């Protein structure tokens, strides 16, 4: 257990990942609940904790802004871009006035300090409706990487809360007729200084073939893969064995790495480096075995985000594959 993080009760505002499981979506959001599930399954997940959805409500109530924010988000007309921007703008102004209560701030910083001294962290939104079977908020709420120091951690948590009311999130919520008051948990995890990273599908998403596993890989942080900024290498693996079925090298022109100041640094890669193969065959198969463990644990095809640093593999996220050919 992370020092300073309590075991979960109904009033807990900060919960260690090891105390969470897949049924805790209302507390930790979809992403946070799944990370806890992966920790419990013994998979290599970076250390961290969740600022619960209840903590967000606590902050709103302490600031006296809950009703005002609810009214702003319910302006309606979300098929009208102007009305949508107005609603998002009003909600953003309200969130900017939100002060994190002292007791909640102390709980968050106790969790952060429990990760170590002057630790860079990733601060990631985890919506309570995220990755549900009939909705997909993936990518709509904010993530901040290489966050350092008490003030920046608290600011990143607040900015994650604000992303719950961004135009895209408001529009999607309205299109799905989600009328309940939204809530957002926030994950704070030790930052992996990713040398290589990417995504792994435990079934082929383009064909629906469940006998194969597909890995996409690039240099640096996986943001460049998820955002489509680079063309990653693609490795197709036959699960029987497993054995490597095919390799297609991509063009990885940029990478994002931790700079000397501890912050994200975007670097252009030389043509030679951009054309290099990211993973060896043995590494592909080692990573594939981790994917097979995750698939077996959940019992259905998974979309997994992974990273490699200093000879270690890390699982950053796992969720069901939402579309398959």
PDB file of C-alpha atoms in Angstrom:
ATOM      1  CA  UNK A   1       0.000   0.000   0.000  1.00  0.00           C
ATOM      2  CA  UNK A   2       1.235   3.503  -0.811  1.00  0.00           C
ATOM      3  CA  UNK A   3       2.146   5.467   2.286  1.00  0.00           C
ATOM      4  CA  UNK A   4      -0.530   8.051   3.086  1.00  0.00           C
ATOM      5  CA  UNK A   5      -3.293   6.297   1.119  1.00  0.00           C
ATOM      6  CA  UNK A   6      -6.115   4.706   3.074  1.00  0.00           C
ATOM      7  CA  UNK A   7      -8.103   1.559   2.406  1.00  0.00           C
ATOM      8  CA  UNK A   8     -11.359   2.480   0.686  1.00  0.00           C
ATOM      9  CA  UNK A   9     -14.537   3.384   2.524  1.00  0.00           C
ATOM     10  CA  UNK A  10     -17.595   5.121   1.110  1.00  0.00           C
ATOM     11  CA  UNK A  11     -16.175   8.497   2.184  1.00  0.00           C
ATOM     12  CA  UNK A  12     -12.605   7.931   1.019  1.00  0.00           C
ATOM     13  CA  UNK A  13     -11.240  10.576  -1.328  1.00  0.00           C
ATOM     14  CA  UNK A  14      -7.916   8.932  -2.177  1.00  0.00           C
ATOM     15  CA  UNK A  15      -7.582   5.171  -2.770  1.00  0.00           C
ATOM     16  CA  UNK A  16      -4.526   3.082  -3.663  1.00  0.00           C
ATOM     17  CA  UNK A  17      -4.768   1.119  -6.904  1.00  0.00           C
ATOM     18  CA  UNK A  18      -4.299  -2.166  -5.047  1.00  0.00           C
ATOM     19  CA  UNK A  19      -7.545  -1.495  -3.155  1.00  0.00           C
ATOM     20  CA  UNK A  20      -9.573  -1.230  -6.358  1.00  0.00           C
ATOM     21  CA  UNK A  21     -11.108  -3.733  -8.748  1.00  0.00           C
ATOM     22  CA  UNK A  22     -13.213  -3.790 -11.878  1.00  0.00           C
ATOM     23  CA  UNK A  23     -16.451  -3.307  -9.897  1.00  0.00           C
ATOM     24  CA  UNK A  24     -15.295   0.043  -8.487  1.00  0.00           C
ATOM     25  CA  UNK A  25     -16.157   2.151 -11.540  1.00  0.00           C
ATOM     26  CA  UNK A  26     -18.445   4.478  -9.554  1.00  0.00           C
ATOM     27  CA  UNK A  27     -15.532   5.287  -7.253  1.00  0.00           C
ATOM     28  CA  UNK A  28     -12.495   5.172  -9.532  1.00  0.00           C
ATOM     29  CA  UNK A  29     -13.915   5.507 -13.041  1.00  0.00           C
ATOM     30  CA  UNK A  30     -13.418   2.905 -15.737  1.00  0.00           C
ATOM     31  CA  UNK A  31      -9.699   3.423 -16.176  1.00  0.00           C
ATOM     32  CA  UNK A  32      -8.942   3.502 -12.450  1.00  0.00           C
ATOM     33  CA  UNK A  33     -11.039   0.421 -11.713  1.00  0.00           C
ATOM     34  CA  UNK A  34      -9.315  -1.535 -14.476  1.00  0.00           C
ATOM     35  CA  UNK A  35      -5.859  -0.501 -13.281  1.00  0.00           C
ATOM     36  CA  UNK A  36      -6.732  -1.775  -9.824  1.00  0.00           C
ATOM     37  CA  UNK A  37      -7.943  -5.024 -11.366  1.00  0.00           C
ATOM     38  CA  UNK A  38      -4.631  -5.400 -13.206  1.00  0.00           C
ATOM     39  CA  UNK A  39      -2.659  -4.797 -10.002  1.00  0.00           C
ATOM     40  CA  UNK A  40      -4.696  -7.474  -8.231  1.00  0.00           C
ATOM     41  CA  UNK A  41      -3.983  -9.850 -11.113  1.00  0.00           C
ATOM     42  CA  UNK A  42      -0.248  -9.410 -10.531  1.00  0.00           C
ATOM     43  CA  UNK A  43       0.461  -7.483 -13.718  1.00  0.00           C
ATOM     44  CA  UNK A  44       3.218  -4.832 -13.874  1.00  0.00           C
ATOM     45  CA  UNK A  45       1.311  -1.571 -13.296  1.00  0.00           C
ATOM     46  CA  UNK A  46       3.122   1.623 -12.177  1.00  0.00           C
ATOM     47  CA  UNK A  47       2.477   2.552  -8.547  1.00  0.00           C
ATOM     48  CA  UNK A  48      -0.296   5.035  -7.970  1.00  0.00           C
ATOM     49  CA  UNK A  49      -3.616   6.019  -6.459  1.00  0.00           C
ATOM     50  CA  UNK A  50      -6.990   7.403  -7.458  1.00  0.00           C
ATOM     51  CA  UNK A  51      -8.585  10.685  -6.410  1.00  0.00           C
ATOM     52  CA  UNK A  52     -12.129   9.356  -6.319  1.00  0.00           C
ATOM     53  CA  UNK A  53     -15.247  10.668  -8.010  1.00  0.00           C
ATOM     54  CA  UNK A  54     -16.555  11.409  -4.515  1.00  0.00           C
ATOM     55  CA  UNK A  55     -13.584  13.740  -3.999  1.00  0.00           C
ATOM     56  CA  UNK A  56     -14.670  15.740  -7.048  1.00  0.00           C
ATOM     57  CA  UNK A  57     -18.183  16.118  -5.622  1.00  0.00           C
ATOM     58  CA  UNK A  58     -16.649  17.068  -2.263  1.00  0.00           C
ATOM     59  CA  UNK A  59     -14.640  19.846  -3.942  1.00  0.00           C
ATOM     60  CA  UNK A  60     -17.718  21.159  -5.762  1.00  0.00           C
ATOM     61  CA  UNK A  61     -19.815  21.220  -2.607  1.00  0.00           C
ATOM     62  CA  UNK A  62     -17.088  22.847  -0.519  1.00  0.00           C
ATOM     63  CA  UNK A  63     -16.775  25.595  -3.129  1.00  0.00           C
ATOM     64  CA  UNK A  64     -20.549  26.073  -3.345  1.00  0.00           C
ATOM     65  CA  UNK A  65     -20.395  25.523  -7.111  1.00  0.00           C
ATOM     66  CA  UNK A  66     -22.226  22.230  -7.590  1.00  0.00           C
ATOM     67  CA  UNK A  67     -25.637  23.663  -8.522  1.00  0.00           C
ATOM     68  CA  UNK A  68     -24.121  26.383 -10.692  1.00  0.00           C
ATOM     69  CA  UNK A  69     -22.060  23.844 -12.618  1.00  0.00           C
ATOM     70  CA  UNK A  70     -25.039  21.533 -13.055  1.00  0.00           C
ATOM     71  CA  UNK A  71     -27.078  24.397 -14.514  1.00  0.00           C
ATOM     72  CA  UNK A  72     -24.284  25.414 -16.892  1.00  0.00           C
ATOM     73  CA  UNK A  73     -23.854  21.874 -18.208  1.00  0.00           C
ATOM     74  CA  UNK A  74     -27.612  21.505 -18.745  1.00  0.00           C
ATOM     75  CA  UNK A  75     -28.034  24.479 -21.080  1.00  0.00           C
ATOM     76  CA  UNK A  76     -29.168  22.127 -23.855  1.00  0.00           C
ATOM     77  CA  UNK A  77     -28.900  22.570 -27.597  1.00  0.00           C
ATOM     78  CA  UNK A  78     -25.746  20.497 -27.852  1.00  0.00           C
ATOM     79  CA  UNK A  79     -26.381  19.937 -31.555  1.00  0.00           C
ATOM     80  CA  UNK A  80     -25.775  23.680 -31.880  1.00  0.00           C
ATOM     81  CA  UNK A  81     -22.009  24.423 -31.836  1.00  0.00           C
ATOM     82  CA  UNK A  82     -22.532  27.933 -30.474  1.00  0.00           C
ATOM     83  CA  UNK A  83     -24.662  26.736 -27.567  1.00  0.00           C
ATOM     84  CA  UNK A  84     -22.173  23.948 -26.948  1.00  0.00           C
ATOM     85  CA  UNK A  85     -19.258  26.376 -26.756  1.00  0.00           C
ATOM     86  CA  UNK A  86     -21.275  28.621 -24.450  1.00  0.00           C
ATOM     87  CA  UNK A  87     -22.053  25.748 -22.087  1.00  0.00           C
ATOM     88  CA  UNK A  88     -18.448  24.551 -22.070  1.00  0.00           C
ATOM     89  CA  UNK A  89     -17.170  28.081 -21.530  1.00  0.00           C
ATOM     90  CA  UNK A  90     -19.461  28.683 -18.571  1.00  0.00           C
ATOM     91  CA  UNK A  91     -18.555  25.333 -17.049  1.00  0.00           C
ATOM     92  CA  UNK A  92     -14.857  26.054 -17.528  1.00  0.00           C
ATOM     93  CA  UNK A  93     -15.182  29.407 -15.783  1.00  0.00           C
ATOM     94  CA  UNK A  94     -16.900  27.730 -12.851  1.00  0.00           C
ATOM     95  CA  UNK A  95     -14.242  25.021 -12.530  1.00  0.00           C
ATOM     96  CA  UNK A  96     -11.513  27.691 -12.634  1.00  0.00           C
ATOM     97  CA  UNK A  97     -13.011  29.141  -9.428  1.00  0.00           C
ATOM     98  CA  UNK A  98     -12.999  25.781  -7.689  1.00  0.00           C
ATOM     99  CA  UNK A  99     -10.719  25.654  -4.668  1.00  0.00           C
ATOM    100  CA  UNK A 100      -9.545  22.232  -3.551  1.00  0.00           C
ATOM    101  CA  UNK A 101     -10.510  21.942   0.150  1.00  0.00           C
ATOM    102  CA  UNK A 102      -7.567  21.729   2.546  1.00  0.00           C
ATOM    103  CA  UNK A 103      -8.468  18.253   3.802  1.00  0.00           C
ATOM    104  CA  UNK A 104      -8.796  16.912   0.259  1.00  0.00           C
ATOM    105  CA  UNK A 105      -5.597  18.636  -0.849  1.00  0.00           C
ATOM    106  CA  UNK A 106      -3.764  17.087   2.100  1.00  0.00           C
ATOM    107  CA  UNK A 107      -5.074  13.632   1.175  1.00  0.00           C
ATOM    108  CA  UNK A 108      -3.963  14.004  -2.457  1.00  0.00           C
ATOM    109  CA  UNK A 109      -0.503  15.230  -1.485  1.00  0.00           C
ATOM    110  CA  UNK A 110      -0.118  12.451   1.097  1.00  0.00           C
ATOM    111  CA  UNK A 111      -0.702   9.980  -1.713  1.00  0.00           C
ATOM    112  CA  UNK A 112       1.726  11.819  -3.983  1.00  0.00           C
ATOM    113  CA  UNK A 113       4.455  11.973  -1.339  1.00  0.00           C
ATOM    114  CA  UNK A 114       3.900   8.271  -0.680  1.00  0.00           C
ATOM    115  CA  UNK A 115       5.203   7.560  -4.178  1.00  0.00           C
ATOM    116  CA  UNK A 116       8.611   8.968  -3.250  1.00  0.00           C
ATOM    117  CA  UNK A 117      10.533  12.213  -3.156  1.00  0.00           C
ATOM    118  CA  UNK A 118      10.103  14.590  -6.115  1.00  0.00           C
ATOM    119  CA  UNK A 119       8.516  11.926  -8.312  1.00  0.00           C
ATOM    120  CA  UNK A 120       7.256  12.681 -11.811  1.00  0.00           C
ATOM    121  CA  UNK A 121       3.714  11.395 -12.247  1.00  0.00           C
ATOM    122  CA  UNK A 122       1.067  10.950 -14.896  1.00  0.00           C
ATOM    123  CA  UNK A 123      -2.274  12.513 -13.929  1.00  0.00           C
ATOM    124  CA  UNK A 124      -5.111  10.930 -15.899  1.00  0.00           C
ATOM    125  CA  UNK A 125      -8.864  11.418 -16.017  1.00  0.00           C
ATOM    126  CA  UNK A 126     -11.072   8.407 -15.325  1.00  0.00           C
ATOM    127  CA  UNK A 127     -14.760   9.056 -15.989  1.00  0.00           C
ATOM    128  CA  UNK A 128     -17.337   6.988 -14.136  1.00  0.00           C
ATOM    129  CA  UNK A 129     -19.096   6.323 -17.467  1.00  0.00           C
ATOM    130  CA  UNK A 130     -15.835   5.600 -19.289  1.00  0.00           C
ATOM    131  CA  UNK A 131     -15.446   2.332 -21.190  1.00  0.00           C
ATOM    132  CA  UNK A 132     -18.917   1.135 -20.232  1.00  0.00           C
ATOM    133  CA  UNK A 133     -20.411  -1.378 -22.636  1.00  0.00           C
ATOM    134  CA  UNK A 134     -22.783   1.150 -24.184  1.00  0.00           C
ATOM    135  CA  UNK A 135     -20.602   4.264 -23.993  1.00  0.00           C
ATOM    136  CA  UNK A 136     -17.006   5.138 -24.815  1.00  0.00           C
ATOM    137  CA  UNK A 137     -15.493   8.285 -23.312  1.00  0.00           C
ATOM    138  CA  UNK A 138     -11.983   7.084 -24.139  1.00  0.00           C
ATOM    139  CA  UNK A 139      -9.729   9.994 -25.043  1.00  0.00           C
ATOM    140  CA  UNK A 140     -12.294  12.706 -24.263  1.00  0.00           C
ATOM    141  CA  UNK A 141     -10.928  13.681 -20.870  1.00  0.00           C
ATOM    142  CA  UNK A 142      -7.469  15.012 -20.123  1.00  0.00           C
ATOM    143  CA  UNK A 143      -4.179  13.325 -19.283  1.00  0.00           C
ATOM    144  CA  UNK A 144      -1.032  15.136 -18.146  1.00  0.00           C
ATOM    145  CA  UNK A 145       2.386  13.494 -18.181  1.00  0.00           C
ATOM    146  CA  UNK A 146       5.640  14.193 -16.323  1.00  0.00           C
ATOM    147  CA  UNK A 147       3.890  16.302 -13.682  1.00  0.00           C
ATOM    148  CA  UNK A 148       6.291  17.357 -10.909  1.00  0.00           C
ATOM    149  CA  UNK A 149       5.715  18.960  -7.521  1.00  0.00           C
ATOM    150  CA  UNK A 150       2.803  19.574  -5.169  1.00  0.00           C
ATOM    151  CA  UNK A 151       1.320  22.614  -6.896  1.00  0.00           C
ATOM    152  CA  UNK A 152       1.467  21.062 -10.356  1.00  0.00           C
ATOM    153  CA  UNK A 153      -0.138  17.825  -9.156  1.00  0.00           C
ATOM    154  CA  UNK A 154      -3.080  19.704  -7.617  1.00  0.00           C
ATOM    155  CA  UNK A 155      -3.392  21.864 -10.731  1.00  0.00           C
ATOM    156  CA  UNK A 156      -3.383  18.785 -12.985  1.00  0.00           C
ATOM    157  CA  UNK A 157      -6.152  17.188 -10.910  1.00  0.00           C
ATOM    158  CA  UNK A 158      -8.241  20.344 -11.268  1.00  0.00           C
ATOM    159  CA  UNK A 159      -7.597  20.446 -15.029  1.00  0.00           C
ATOM    160  CA  UNK A 160      -8.728  16.831 -15.330  1.00  0.00           C
ATOM    161  CA  UNK A 161     -11.954  17.773 -13.548  1.00  0.00           C
ATOM    162  CA  UNK A 162     -12.424  20.657 -15.998  1.00  0.00           C
ATOM    163  CA  UNK A 163     -12.083  18.315 -18.995  1.00  0.00           C
ATOM    164  CA  UNK A 164     -15.332  16.643 -17.932  1.00  0.00           C
ATOM    165  CA  UNK A 165     -17.059  19.752 -19.305  1.00  0.00           C
ATOM    166  CA  UNK A 166     -15.082  20.199 -22.528  1.00  0.00           C
ATOM    167  CA  UNK A 167     -17.240  20.651 -25.661  1.00  0.00           C
ATOM    168  CA  UNK A 168     -16.559  17.163 -26.995  1.00  0.00           C
ATOM    169  CA  UNK A 169     -17.435  15.497 -23.679  1.00  0.00           C
ATOM    170  CA  UNK A 170     -20.619  17.553 -23.264  1.00  0.00           C
ATOM    171  CA  UNK A 171     -21.703  16.794 -26.821  1.00  0.00           C
ATOM    172  CA  UNK A 172     -21.091  13.066 -26.473  1.00  0.00           C
ATOM    173  CA  UNK A 173     -22.888  12.923 -23.137  1.00  0.00           C
ATOM    174  CA  UNK A 174     -25.909  14.632 -24.680  1.00  0.00           C
ATOM    175  CA  UNK A 175     -25.855  12.361 -27.746  1.00  0.00           C
ATOM    176  CA  UNK A 176     -25.965   9.334 -25.435  1.00  0.00           C
ATOM    177  CA  UNK A 177     -28.796  10.919 -23.427  1.00  0.00           C
ATOM    178  CA  UNK A 178     -26.766  10.706 -20.226  1.00  0.00           C
ATOM    179  CA  UNK A 179     -28.732  13.012 -17.965  1.00  0.00           C
ATOM    180  CA  UNK A 180     -27.190  12.039 -14.623  1.00  0.00           C
ATOM    181  CA  UNK A 181     -24.786  14.484 -13.026  1.00  0.00           C
ATOM    182  CA  UNK A 182     -21.328  13.502 -14.324  1.00  0.00           C
ATOM    183  CA  UNK A 183     -18.451  12.675 -12.012  1.00  0.00           C
ATOM    184  CA  UNK A 184     -14.780  12.128 -12.627  1.00  0.00           C
ATOM    185  CA  UNK A 185     -12.042  10.287 -10.790  1.00  0.00           C
ATOM    186  CA  UNK A 186      -8.380  11.128 -11.374  1.00  0.00           C
ATOM    187  CA  UNK A 187      -5.479   8.668 -11.443  1.00  0.00           C
ATOM    188  CA  UNK A 188      -2.060   9.751 -10.166  1.00  0.00           C
ATOM    189  CA  UNK A 189       0.659   7.269 -11.126  1.00  0.00           C
ATOM    190  CA  UNK A 190       4.403   7.165 -11.068  1.00  0.00           C
ATOM    191  CA  UNK A 191       5.547   8.229 -14.515  1.00  0.00           C
ATOM    192  CA  UNK A 192       7.278   5.610 -16.632  1.00  0.00           C
ATOM    193  CA  UNK A 193      10.195   7.159 -18.541  1.00  0.00           C
ATOM    194  CA  UNK A 194       9.132   5.271 -21.643  1.00  0.00           C
ATOM    195  CA  UNK A 195      11.894   4.318 -24.031  1.00  0.00           C
ATOM    196  CA  UNK A 196       9.351   2.449 -26.169  1.00  0.00           C
ATOM    197  CA  UNK A 197       5.598   2.173 -25.916  1.00  0.00           C
ATOM    198  CA  UNK A 198       2.422   1.511 -27.807  1.00  0.00           C
ATOM    199  CA  UNK A 199      -0.800  -0.451 -27.853  1.00  0.00           C
ATOM    200  CA  UNK A 200      -1.584  -4.149 -27.984  1.00  0.00           C
ATOM    201  CA  UNK A 201      -4.824  -5.742 -29.146  1.00  0.00           C
ATOM    202  CA  UNK A 202      -5.437  -9.255 -27.873  1.00  0.00           C
ATOM    203  CA  UNK A 203      -7.452  -9.980 -31.026  1.00  0.00           C
ATOM    204  CA  UNK A 204      -6.962  -8.564 -34.509  1.00  0.00           C
ATOM    205  CA  UNK A 205      -9.236  -5.482 -34.507  1.00  0.00           C
ATOM    206  CA  UNK A 206      -9.277  -5.216 -38.305  1.00  0.00           C
ATOM    207  CA  UNK A 207     -10.433  -8.787 -38.967  1.00  0.00           C
ATOM    208  CA  UNK A 208     -11.882  -9.942 -35.653  1.00  0.00           C
ATOM    209  CA  UNK A 209      -9.470 -12.893 -35.651  1.00  0.00           C
ATOM    210  CA  UNK A 210      -9.171 -13.985 -32.007  1.00  0.00           C
ATOM    211  CA  UNK A 211      -6.335 -16.408 -32.774  1.00  0.00           C
ATOM    212  CA  UNK A 212      -3.993 -13.488 -33.335  1.00  0.00           C
ATOM    213  CA  UNK A 213      -2.664 -10.598 -31.292  1.00  0.00           C
ATOM    214  CA  UNK A 214      -1.517  -7.252 -32.755  1.00  0.00           C
ATOM    215  CA  UNK A 215       1.142  -4.986 -31.220  1.00  0.00           C
ATOM    216  CA  UNK A 216       1.885  -1.422 -32.325  1.00  0.00           C
ATOM    217  CA  UNK A 217       5.124   0.150 -31.106  1.00  0.00           C
ATOM    218  CA  UNK A 218       7.024   3.436 -31.319  1.00  0.00           C
ATOM    219  CA  UNK A 219       9.848   5.206 -29.506  1.00  0.00           C
ATOM    220  CA  UNK A 220       9.191   7.326 -26.413  1.00  0.00           C
ATOM    221  CA  UNK A 221       5.774   7.968 -24.892  1.00  0.00           C
ATOM    222  CA  UNK A 222       2.767   6.189 -26.362  1.00  0.00           C
ATOM    223  CA  UNK A 223       0.963   9.476 -26.906  1.00  0.00           C
ATOM    224  CA  UNK A 224       2.454   9.604 -30.413  1.00  0.00           C
ATOM    225  CA  UNK A 225       0.849   6.236 -31.224  1.00  0.00           C
ATOM    226  CA  UNK A 226      -2.558   6.872 -29.653  1.00  0.00           C
ATOM    227  CA  UNK A 227      -2.826  10.304 -31.304  1.00  0.00           C
ATOM    228  CA  UNK A 228      -1.760   8.967 -34.715  1.00  0.00           C
ATOM    229  CA  UNK A 229       1.198  11.344 -34.853  1.00  0.00           C
ATOM    230  CA  UNK A 230       3.559   8.607 -36.043  1.00  0.00           C
ATOM    231  CA  UNK A 231       3.165   5.446 -38.060  1.00  0.00           C
ATOM    232  CA  UNK A 232       4.131   2.734 -35.551  1.00  0.00           C
ATOM    233  CA  UNK A 233       5.678  -0.639 -36.213  1.00  0.00           C
ATOM    234  CA  UNK A 234       3.029  -3.366 -36.359  1.00  0.00           C
ATOM    235  CA  UNK A 235       3.689  -6.901 -35.151  1.00  0.00           C
ATOM    236  CA  UNK A 236       1.139  -9.681 -35.693  1.00  0.00           C
ATOM    237  CA  UNK A 237       1.473 -12.666 -33.366  1.00  0.00           C
ATOM    238  CA  UNK A 238      -0.137 -16.095 -33.624  1.00  0.00           C
ATOM    239  CA  UNK A 239      -1.314 -16.960 -30.122  1.00  0.00           C
ATOM    240  CA  UNK A 240      -0.424 -20.618 -30.614  1.00  0.00           C
ATOM    241  CA  UNK A 241       3.145 -20.760 -29.371  1.00  0.00           C
ATOM    242  CA  UNK A 242       3.072 -17.742 -29.434  1.00  0.00           C
ATOM    243  CA  UNK A 243       4.940 -17.111 -32.687  1.00  0.00           C
ATOM    244  CA  UNK A 244       5.630 -13.967 -34.673  1.00  0.00           C
ATOM    245  CA  UNK A 245       3.572 -14.030 -37.880  1.00  0.00           C
ATOM    246  CA  UNK A 246       4.535 -10.721 -39.499  1.00  0.00           C
ATOM    247  CA  UNK A 247       6.351  -7.422 -38.995  1.00  0.00           C
ATOM    248  CA  UNK A 248       5.608  -4.112 -40.719  1.00  0.00           C
ATOM    249  CA  UNK A 249       7.978  -1.257 -39.943  1.00  0.00           C
ATOM    250  CA  UNK A 250       6.456   2.197 -39.617  1.00  0.00           C
ATOM    251  CA  UNK A 251       7.902   5.672 -39.877  1.00  0.00           C
ATOM    252  CA  UNK A 252       8.518   7.070 -36.394  1.00  0.00           C
ATOM    253  CA  UNK A 253       9.606  10.653 -37.060  1.00  0.00           C
ATOM    254  CA  UNK A 254       9.250  11.998 -33.507  1.00  0.00           C
ATOM    255  CA  UNK A 255       9.327  10.811 -29.924  1.00  0.00           C
ATOM    256  CA  UNK A 256       8.336  12.350 -26.600  1.00  0.00           C
ATOM    257  CA  UNK A 257      10.774  11.743 -23.744  1.00  0.00           C
ATOM    258  CA  UNK A 258      11.446  13.196 -20.323  1.00  0.00           C
ATOM    259  CA  UNK A 259      13.749  16.204 -20.705  1.00  0.00           C
ATOM    260  CA  UNK A 260      16.521  17.354 -18.380  1.00  0.00           C
ATOM    261  CA  UNK A 261      13.998  19.500 -16.498  1.00  0.00           C
ATOM    262  CA  UNK A 262      11.765  16.470 -15.914  1.00  0.00           C
ATOM    263  CA  UNK A 263       9.099  17.680 -18.342  1.00  0.00           C
ATOM    264  CA  UNK A 264       7.913  16.272 -21.654  1.00  0.00           C
ATOM    265  CA  UNK A 265      10.312  16.986 -24.497  1.00  0.00           C
ATOM    266  CA  UNK A 266       9.451  16.396 -28.150  1.00  0.00           C
ATOM    267  CA  UNK A 267      12.409  15.221 -30.228  1.00  0.00           C
ATOM    268  CA  UNK A 268      12.731  14.808 -33.973  1.00  0.00           C
ATOM    269  CA  UNK A 269      14.327  11.496 -34.907  1.00  0.00           C
ATOM    270  CA  UNK A 270      16.985  11.076 -37.557  1.00  0.00           C
ATOM    271  CA  UNK A 271      15.886   9.205 -40.708  1.00  0.00           C
ATOM    272  CA  UNK A 272      17.933   6.211 -39.620  1.00  0.00           C
ATOM    273  CA  UNK A 273      16.414   6.113 -36.154  1.00  0.00           C
ATOM    274  CA  UNK A 274      12.904   6.670 -37.527  1.00  0.00           C
ATOM    275  CA  UNK A 275      13.231   3.565 -39.691  1.00  0.00           C
ATOM    276  CA  UNK A 276      14.619   1.290 -36.954  1.00  0.00           C
ATOM    277  CA  UNK A 277      12.621  -1.672 -35.704  1.00  0.00           C
ATOM    278  CA  UNK A 278      11.304  -0.864 -32.229  1.00  0.00           C
ATOM    279  CA  UNK A 279      11.015  -4.392 -30.798  1.00  0.00           C
ATOM    280  CA  UNK A 280      13.049  -7.551 -31.316  1.00  0.00           C
ATOM    281  CA  UNK A 281      11.256 -10.827 -31.937  1.00  0.00           C
ATOM    282  CA  UNK A 282      11.931 -12.037 -28.393  1.00  0.00           C
ATOM    283  CA  UNK A 283      10.549  -8.770 -26.989  1.00  0.00           C
ATOM    284  CA  UNK A 284       7.424  -9.049 -29.127  1.00  0.00           C
ATOM    285  CA  UNK A 285       6.771 -12.551 -27.818  1.00  0.00           C
ATOM    286  CA  UNK A 286       7.452 -11.550 -24.212  1.00  0.00           C
ATOM    287  CA  UNK A 287       4.991  -8.682 -24.512  1.00  0.00           C
ATOM    288  CA  UNK A 288       2.486 -10.956 -26.258  1.00  0.00           C
ATOM    289  CA  UNK A 289       2.565 -13.358 -23.302  1.00  0.00           C
ATOM    290  CA  UNK A 290       1.591 -10.461 -21.049  1.00  0.00           C
ATOM    291  CA  UNK A 291      -1.265  -9.713 -23.431  1.00  0.00           C
ATOM    292  CA  UNK A 292      -2.426 -13.319 -23.269  1.00  0.00           C
ATOM    293  CA  UNK A 293      -2.489 -13.119 -19.461  1.00  0.00           C
ATOM    294  CA  UNK A 294      -4.624  -9.989 -19.614  1.00  0.00           C
ATOM    295  CA  UNK A 295      -6.990 -11.540 -22.165  1.00  0.00           C
ATOM    296  CA  UNK A 296      -7.367 -14.663 -20.033  1.00  0.00           C
ATOM    297  CA  UNK A 297      -8.049 -12.597 -16.919  1.00  0.00           C
ATOM    298  CA  UNK A 298     -10.855 -10.584 -18.511  1.00  0.00           C
ATOM    299  CA  UNK A 299     -12.133 -13.356 -20.758  1.00  0.00           C
ATOM    300  CA  UNK A 300     -12.560 -11.054 -23.753  1.00  0.00           C
ATOM    301  CA  UNK A 301     -10.373  -9.175 -26.274  1.00  0.00           C
ATOM    302  CA  UNK A 302      -8.549  -6.221 -24.742  1.00  0.00           C
ATOM    303  CA  UNK A 303      -7.039  -2.957 -25.974  1.00  0.00           C
ATOM    304  CA  UNK A 304      -3.883  -2.569 -23.865  1.00  0.00           C
ATOM    305  CA  UNK A 305      -1.529   0.403 -23.534  1.00  0.00           C
ATOM    306  CA  UNK A 306       2.022  -0.609 -22.611  1.00  0.00           C
ATOM    307  CA  UNK A 307       5.455   0.921 -22.063  1.00  0.00           C
ATOM    308  CA  UNK A 308       9.034  -0.296 -21.685  1.00  0.00           C
ATOM    309  CA  UNK A 309      11.709   1.347 -19.551  1.00  0.00           C
ATOM    310  CA  UNK A 310      15.107   0.084 -18.390  1.00  0.00           C
ATOM    311  CA  UNK A 311      14.348  -3.495 -19.325  1.00  0.00           C
ATOM    312  CA  UNK A 312      10.921  -3.602 -17.667  1.00  0.00           C
ATOM    313  CA  UNK A 313       7.448  -3.842 -19.189  1.00  0.00           C
ATOM    314  CA  UNK A 314       4.559  -1.833 -17.763  1.00  0.00           C
ATOM    315  CA  UNK A 315       0.822  -2.061 -18.390  1.00  0.00           C
ATOM    316  CA  UNK A 316      -0.706   1.423 -18.428  1.00  0.00           C
ATOM    317  CA  UNK A 317      -4.297   0.600 -19.301  1.00  0.00           C
ATOM    318  CA  UNK A 318      -6.580  -2.188 -20.475  1.00  0.00           C
ATOM    319  CA  UNK A 319     -10.118  -1.937 -21.765  1.00  0.00           C
ATOM    320  CA  UNK A 320     -12.356  -4.037 -24.019  1.00  0.00           C
ATOM    321  CA  UNK A 321     -11.846  -3.639 -27.756  1.00  0.00           C
ATOM    322  CA  UNK A 322     -14.859  -1.579 -28.813  1.00  0.00           C
ATOM    323  CA  UNK A 323     -14.892  -2.365 -32.545  1.00  0.00           C
ATOM    324  CA  UNK A 324     -13.630  -5.361 -34.491  1.00  0.00           C
ATOM    325  CA  UNK A 325     -13.861  -6.137 -38.183  1.00  0.00           C
TER     326      UNK A 325
END
